[in-house]
mmCIF file of C-alpha atoms in Angstrom:
data_model
loop_
_atom_site.group_PDB
_atom_site.id
_atom_site.type_symbol
_atom_site.label_atom_id
_atom_site.label_comp_id
_atom_site.label_asym_id
_atom_site.label_seq_id
_atom_site.Cartn_x
_atom_site.Cartn_y
_atom_site.Cartn_z
ATOM 1 C CA MET P 1 92.310 108.336 128.457
ATOM 2 C CA ARG P 2 95.268 106.745 126.570
ATOM 3 C CA GLN P 3 97.382 106.645 129.712
ATOM 4 C CA PHE P 4 94.584 105.132 131.743
ATOM 5 C CA LEU P 5 93.963 102.511 129.051
ATOM 6 C CA ALA P 6 97.671 101.596 128.922
ATOM 7 C CA GLN P 7 97.904 101.350 132.693
ATOM 8 C CA ILE P 8 94.916 99.143 133.327
ATOM 9 C CA THR P 9 95.739 96.787 130.405
ATOM 10 C CA LYS P 10 99.325 96.284 131.693
ATOM 11 C CA GLU P 11 98.114 95.877 135.305
ATOM 12 C CA ALA P 12 95.649 93.170 134.317
ATOM 13 C CA GLY P 13 98.120 91.340 132.004
ATOM 14 C CA ASP P 14 100.918 91.438 134.615
ATOM 15 C CA ALA P 15 98.484 90.038 137.258
ATOM 16 C CA ALA P 16 97.748 87.142 134.908
ATOM 17 C CA LEU P 17 101.445 86.689 134.228
ATOM 18 C CA LYS P 18 102.142 85.994 137.906
ATOM 19 C CA LYS P 19 99.819 82.908 137.535
ATOM 20 C CA PHE P 20 101.416 81.750 134.265
ATOM 21 C CA LYS P 21 102.956 78.290 134.652
ATOM 22 C CA MET P 22 101.678 78.169 138.316
ATOM 23 C CA ALA P 23 101.234 74.716 139.595
ATOM 24 C CA GLY P 24 97.632 73.744 140.497
ATOM 25 C CA LEU P 25 96.021 76.594 138.479
ATOM 26 C CA LYS P 26 92.243 76.363 138.832
ATOM 27 C CA TYR P 27 90.300 76.243 135.610
ATOM 28 C CA GLY P 28 86.864 75.300 134.256
ATOM 29 C CA THR P 29 84.723 75.571 131.124
ATOM 30 C CA LYS P 30 81.995 78.057 130.000
ATOM 31 C CA ARG P 31 79.814 77.568 126.974
ATOM 32 C CA ASN P 32 81.321 74.184 125.967
ATOM 33 C CA SER P 33 84.253 71.907 126.865
ATOM 34 C CA ALA P 34 86.538 73.783 124.445
ATOM 35 C CA ASP P 35 85.749 77.173 126.031
ATOM 36 C CA ILE P 36 88.162 77.294 128.963
ATOM 37 C CA VAL P 37 88.452 79.884 131.750
ATOM 38 C CA THR P 38 91.127 79.961 134.414
ATOM 39 C CA GLU P 39 91.496 81.791 137.672
ATOM 40 C CA ALA P 40 93.921 84.096 135.880
ATOM 41 C CA ASP P 41 91.155 85.127 133.397
ATOM 42 C CA GLU P 42 88.866 85.902 136.276
ATOM 43 C CA LEU P 43 91.483 87.790 138.221
ATOM 44 C CA ALA P 44 92.432 90.058 135.286
ATOM 45 C CA ASN P 45 88.743 90.546 134.494
ATOM 46 C CA GLU P 46 87.951 91.660 138.064
ATOM 47 C CA MET P 47 90.867 94.121 138.069
ATOM 48 C CA LEU P 48 89.759 95.699 134.813
ATOM 49 C CA LEU P 49 86.115 95.915 135.900
ATOM 50 C CA ALA P 50 87.026 97.515 139.239
ATOM 51 C CA ARG P 51 89.337 100.108 137.676
ATOM 52 C CA ILE P 52 86.887 101.056 134.926
ATOM 53 C CA HIS P 53 83.912 101.287 137.331
ATOM 54 C CA ALA P 54 85.934 103.378 139.724
ATOM 55 C CA LYS P 55 87.142 105.861 137.084
ATOM 56 C CA PHE P 56 84.137 105.944 134.731
ATOM 57 C CA PRO P 57 80.998 104.817 136.634
ATOM 58 C CA ARG P 58 78.707 105.930 133.877
ATOM 59 C CA HIS P 59 80.417 103.842 131.150
ATOM 60 C CA GLY P 60 79.157 100.521 129.943
ATOM 61 C CA ILE P 61 81.223 97.344 129.734
ATOM 62 C CA ILE P 62 81.233 94.230 127.611
ATOM 63 C CA SER P 63 83.469 91.487 128.899
ATOM 64 C CA GLU P 64 84.138 87.988 127.707
ATOM 65 C CA GLU P 65 84.025 86.688 131.269
ATOM 66 C CA THR P 66 81.047 88.618 132.748
ATOM 67 C CA GLY P 67 78.930 89.595 129.706
ATOM 68 C CA GLU P 68 77.342 93.053 129.351
ATOM 69 C CA TYR P 69 76.856 95.882 131.743
ATOM 70 C CA GLU P 70 74.960 98.941 130.465
ATOM 71 C CA SER P 71 76.215 98.219 126.931
ATOM 72 C CA GLY P 72 73.724 100.679 125.505
ATOM 73 C CA ARG P 73 75.497 103.697 126.941
ATOM 74 C CA GLU P 74 77.496 106.259 124.870
ATOM 75 C CA TYR P 75 80.900 104.950 126.017
ATOM 76 C CA VAL P 76 81.353 101.175 126.345
ATOM 77 C CA TRP P 77 84.553 99.326 127.276
ATOM 78 C CA ILE P 78 85.201 96.001 125.518
ATOM 79 C CA ILE P 79 87.550 93.653 127.310
ATOM 80 C CA ASP P 80 89.122 90.294 126.833
ATOM 81 C CA PRO P 81 91.236 89.903 130.030
ATOM 82 C CA LEU P 82 93.127 86.836 128.704
ATOM 83 C CA ASP P 83 93.052 86.017 125.014
ATOM 84 C CA GLY P 84 94.743 82.673 124.308
ATOM 85 C CA THR P 85 93.568 80.798 127.470
ATOM 86 C CA ARG P 86 94.478 77.394 126.056
ATOM 87 C CA ASN P 87 98.013 78.629 125.386
ATOM 88 C CA PHE P 88 98.120 80.022 128.888
ATOM 89 C CA LEU P 89 96.943 76.696 130.383
ATOM 90 C CA THR P 90 99.558 74.721 128.412
ATOM 91 C CA HIS P 91 102.344 77.059 129.323
ATOM 92 C CA THR P 92 102.726 78.424 125.875
ATOM 93 C CA PRO P 93 103.807 82.151 126.012
ATOM 94 C CA LEU P 94 101.379 83.285 123.282
ATOM 95 C CA TRP P 95 98.440 85.103 124.960
ATOM 96 C CA GLY P 96 97.482 88.675 125.844
ATOM 97 C CA THR P 97 95.139 91.151 127.338
ATOM 98 C CA MET P 98 92.932 93.308 125.105
ATOM 99 C CA VAL P 99 90.961 96.377 126.059
ATOM 100 C CA ALA P 100 89.050 98.763 123.796
ATOM 101 C CA LEU P 101 86.795 101.765 124.313
ATOM 102 C CA SER P 102 83.867 102.518 121.946
ATOM 103 C CA ARG P 103 81.781 105.681 121.573
ATOM 104 C CA LYS P 104 78.362 105.309 119.964
ATOM 105 C CA GLY P 105 79.244 101.873 118.603
ATOM 106 C CA ARG P 106 82.623 102.797 117.150
ATOM 107 C CA VAL P 107 85.993 101.853 118.624
ATOM 108 C CA ILE P 108 87.983 104.992 119.482
ATOM 109 C CA THR P 109 90.996 103.738 121.391
ATOM 110 C CA ALA P 110 92.501 100.231 122.077
ATOM 111 C CA ALA P 111 95.313 98.320 123.605
ATOM 112 C CA ILE P 112 96.823 94.867 123.317
ATOM 113 C CA TYR P 113 99.359 93.770 125.878
ATOM 114 C CA ASP P 114 101.691 90.753 125.531
ATOM 115 C CA PRO P 115 102.828 90.178 129.101
ATOM 116 C CA CYS P 116 105.298 87.399 128.294
ATOM 117 C CA HIS P 117 107.254 89.649 125.990
ATOM 118 C CA HIS P 118 106.397 92.916 127.708
ATOM 119 C CA GLU P 119 105.023 94.512 124.535
ATOM 120 C CA LEU P 120 102.159 97.057 124.665
ATOM 121 C CA VAL P 121 100.472 98.128 121.494
ATOM 122 C CA LEU P 122 98.197 101.166 121.599
ATOM 123 C CA ALA P 123 96.007 102.923 119.039
ATOM 124 C CA GLU P 124 93.739 105.928 118.949
ATOM 125 C CA LYS P 125 91.366 106.670 116.119
ATOM 126 C CA GLY P 126 93.155 108.828 113.545
ATOM 127 C CA LYS P 127 96.447 108.914 115.455
ATOM 128 C CA GLY P 128 98.189 105.765 114.374
ATOM 129 C CA ALA P 129 99.314 102.562 116.202
ATOM 130 C CA TYR P 130 102.288 102.326 118.505
ATOM 131 C CA ARG P 131 104.283 99.519 120.069
ATOM 132 C CA ASP P 132 106.070 100.598 123.287
ATOM 133 C CA GLY P 133 106.059 104.166 122.011
ATOM 134 C CA ALA P 134 107.331 103.541 118.443
ATOM 135 C CA LYS P 135 104.969 103.867 115.513
ATOM 136 C CA ILE P 136 104.184 100.598 113.704
ATOM 137 C CA ARG P 137 102.927 99.823 110.191
ATOM 138 C CA CYS P 138 101.666 96.712 108.468
ATOM 139 C CA SER P 139 103.777 95.097 105.815
ATOM 140 C CA SER P 140 103.697 96.173 102.131
ATOM 141 C CA THR P 141 103.720 92.642 100.738
ATOM 142 C CA ASP P 142 101.469 92.383 97.717
ATOM 143 C CA ASP P 143 101.999 88.726 96.634
ATOM 144 C CA LEU P 144 100.070 86.035 98.440
ATOM 145 C CA ALA P 145 102.475 83.407 97.272
ATOM 146 C CA TYR P 146 105.271 85.095 99.249
ATOM 147 C CA SER P 147 103.088 86.250 102.205
ATOM 148 C CA TYR P 148 103.214 85.002 105.767
ATOM 149 C CA GLY P 149 99.747 84.944 107.305
ATOM 150 C CA ALA P 150 98.158 84.411 110.696
ATOM 151 C CA ILE P 151 95.053 82.535 111.751
ATOM 152 C CA SER P 152 93.681 81.039 114.950
ATOM 153 C CA ALA P 153 94.977 77.582 115.838
ATOM 154 C CA MET P 154 91.423 76.112 115.727
ATOM 155 C CA ILE P 155 90.618 74.734 112.300
ATOM 156 C CA LYS P 156 86.952 75.085 111.119
ATOM 157 C CA LYS P 157 85.345 74.166 107.786
ATOM 158 C CA GLU P 158 85.412 77.691 106.450
ATOM 159 C CA ARG P 159 89.057 78.186 107.444
ATOM 160 C CA LEU P 160 90.011 74.849 105.855
ATOM 161 C CA ALA P 161 88.259 75.958 102.652
ATOM 162 C CA PHE P 162 90.061 79.260 102.755
ATOM 163 C CA THR P 163 93.458 77.541 103.128
ATOM 164 C CA ILE P 164 92.732 75.250 100.217
ATOM 165 C CA GLY P 165 91.693 78.251 98.119
ATOM 166 C CA LEU P 166 94.900 80.039 99.121
ATOM 167 C CA MET P 167 97.010 77.033 97.988
ATOM 168 C CA ARG P 168 95.264 76.886 94.664
ATOM 169 C CA HIS P 169 95.835 80.633 94.203
ATOM 170 C CA THR P 170 99.556 80.172 94.807
ATOM 171 C CA GLY P 171 99.833 77.293 92.358
ATOM 172 C CA GLY P 172 99.251 74.457 94.802
ATOM 173 C CA GLU P 173 102.638 74.884 96.467
ATOM 174 C CA GLU P 174 103.309 75.546 100.136
ATOM 175 C CA VAL P 175 101.824 78.486 102.051
ATOM 176 C CA TRP P 176 103.140 80.051 105.200
ATOM 177 C CA ILE P 177 100.609 80.582 108.003
ATOM 178 C CA SER P 178 101.063 80.959 111.716
ATOM 179 C CA GLY P 179 98.343 79.504 113.962
ATOM 180 C CA PHE P 180 99.199 81.462 117.179
ATOM 181 C CA GLY P 181 96.155 80.388 119.105
ATOM 182 C CA SER P 182 95.608 83.961 120.204
ATOM 183 C CA ILE P 183 93.918 86.767 118.293
ATOM 184 C CA ALA P 184 95.871 89.271 120.478
ATOM 185 C CA VAL P 185 99.238 87.897 119.308
ATOM 186 C CA SER P 186 98.038 87.443 115.677
ATOM 187 C CA ALA P 187 96.789 91.051 115.422
ATOM 188 C CA SER P 188 99.835 92.576 117.036
ATOM 189 C CA SER P 189 102.049 90.604 114.712
ATOM 190 C CA VAL P 190 100.267 91.821 111.593
ATOM 191 C CA ALA P 191 100.067 95.419 112.804
ATOM 192 C CA ALA P 192 103.838 95.456 113.402
ATOM 193 C CA GLY P 193 104.593 93.885 109.923
ATOM 194 C CA ARG P 194 105.785 90.599 111.336
ATOM 195 C CA ARG P 195 103.009 88.815 109.506
ATOM 196 C CA ASP P 196 101.314 89.948 106.355
ATOM 197 C CA TRP P 197 97.568 89.199 106.911
ATOM 198 C CA PHE P 198 95.153 88.003 109.448
ATOM 199 C CA VAL P 199 91.917 86.001 108.891
ATOM 200 C CA SER P 200 89.578 84.996 111.696
ATOM 201 C CA SER P 201 85.947 83.886 111.905
ATOM 202 C CA GLY P 202 83.473 82.762 114.592
ATOM 203 C CA ALA P 203 84.810 85.048 117.325
ATOM 204 C CA TYR P 204 83.047 87.789 119.253
ATOM 205 C CA VAL P 205 83.223 91.563 119.776
ATOM 206 C CA TRP P 206 85.725 91.291 122.697
ATOM 207 C CA ASP P 207 88.025 89.264 120.387
ATOM 208 C CA TYR P 208 87.901 91.820 117.575
ATOM 209 C CA ALA P 209 87.247 95.344 118.915
ATOM 210 C CA ALA P 210 90.884 96.177 120.004
ATOM 211 C CA PRO P 211 92.472 94.317 116.941
ATOM 212 C CA ALA P 212 90.193 96.071 114.451
ATOM 213 C CA LEU P 213 91.275 99.588 115.481
ATOM 214 C CA ILE P 214 94.970 98.724 115.974
ATOM 215 C CA LEU P 215 95.213 97.039 112.601
ATOM 216 C CA SER P 216 93.409 99.832 110.841
ATOM 217 C CA GLU P 217 95.617 102.505 112.447
ATOM 218 C CA ALA P 218 98.695 100.459 111.413
ATOM 219 C CA GLY P 219 97.632 100.809 107.759
ATOM 220 C CA CYS P 220 95.574 97.599 107.233
ATOM 221 C CA LYS P 221 92.286 97.433 105.561
ATOM 222 C CA VAL P 222 89.976 95.749 108.097
ATOM 223 C CA THR P 223 86.691 94.188 106.982
ATOM 224 C CA ASN P 224 84.346 91.249 107.353
ATOM 225 C CA THR P 225 84.377 88.372 104.876
ATOM 226 C CA LYS P 226 82.186 90.322 102.441
ATOM 227 C CA GLY P 227 84.714 93.120 102.187
ATOM 228 C CA ARG P 228 82.641 95.611 104.157
ATOM 229 C CA THR P 229 84.234 97.728 106.897
ATOM 230 C CA TRP P 230 84.320 95.685 110.124
ATOM 231 C CA GLN P 231 81.562 96.557 112.570
ATOM 232 C CA MET P 232 81.090 95.558 116.144
ATOM 233 C CA ASN P 233 78.373 92.977 115.336
ATOM 234 C CA ASP P 234 80.603 91.176 112.808
ATOM 235 C CA ARG P 235 81.720 87.643 113.648
ATOM 236 C CA ALA P 236 84.614 87.556 111.218
ATOM 237 C CA LEU P 237 87.595 89.817 110.535
ATOM 238 C CA ILE P 238 90.095 90.044 107.680
ATOM 239 C CA ALA P 239 93.080 92.402 107.824
ATOM 240 C CA ALA P 240 95.982 93.162 105.482
ATOM 241 C CA ASN P 241 97.393 96.004 103.498
ATOM 242 C CA PRO P 242 94.961 97.135 100.759
ATOM 243 C CA LEU P 243 96.695 95.249 97.878
ATOM 244 C CA LEU P 244 96.886 91.961 99.705
ATOM 245 C CA HIS P 245 93.454 92.414 101.252
ATOM 246 C CA ARG P 246 91.806 92.605 97.812
ATOM 247 C CA LYS P 247 93.308 89.161 96.972
ATOM 248 C CA LEU P 248 92.222 87.656 100.272
ATOM 249 C CA ILE P 249 88.627 88.768 99.830
ATOM 250 C CA ARG P 250 88.483 87.061 96.433
ATOM 251 C CA LEU P 251 89.350 83.779 98.123
ATOM 252 C CA MET P 252 86.302 84.215 100.403
ATOM 253 C CA LYS P 253 83.879 84.143 97.485
#
């Protein structure tokens, strides 16, 4: 299963990469004008669907681009073929392909692939997280004042309130936060210890399923904003090492 997951995630990401920076790339909108989809999203999605249906015809699928197919089945694949579409469209090399497999509502294996930097992160429940075959761990930073966090690039009211709270906690001085514009890139960075924490809200199961398992297997505590273990119906996710996570949760109250 792990080999199949790695293979299809890389294939889809590499197919999208061939259209990166392509002149005349076709794109449109979905739910609103800020929700962009390109022909690269659709191509990667079609490839993933075809490979999964051919290999596991009895499995369900939840995809950002095509919705749900038999999502009540025991095994369900959760895919975001191109996370960070706005970055992709603006020729910014911060985007990725995310695929997860759940069993009875719990994610059991996951992959995040960064095609621009050829990095593949894999995790399996209870077996750790790996980047290109090498085991990765989250950072051990325990002081928010010296931490380097990651959020989505989009600023919402709750995220602004969180940032203000963080600045107050650190004495009103500067705080270091990366707005990558891609949950795939943010989660991989925290899992590998490049960033210390990740806070996100308002996204969907295809945005969080793969990151939640990978971050957890890398040693992070992964919860919703109330501090409860992240579940597939949660619309927010907070991840950090346990010491830092405790402090982040306090800022949410």
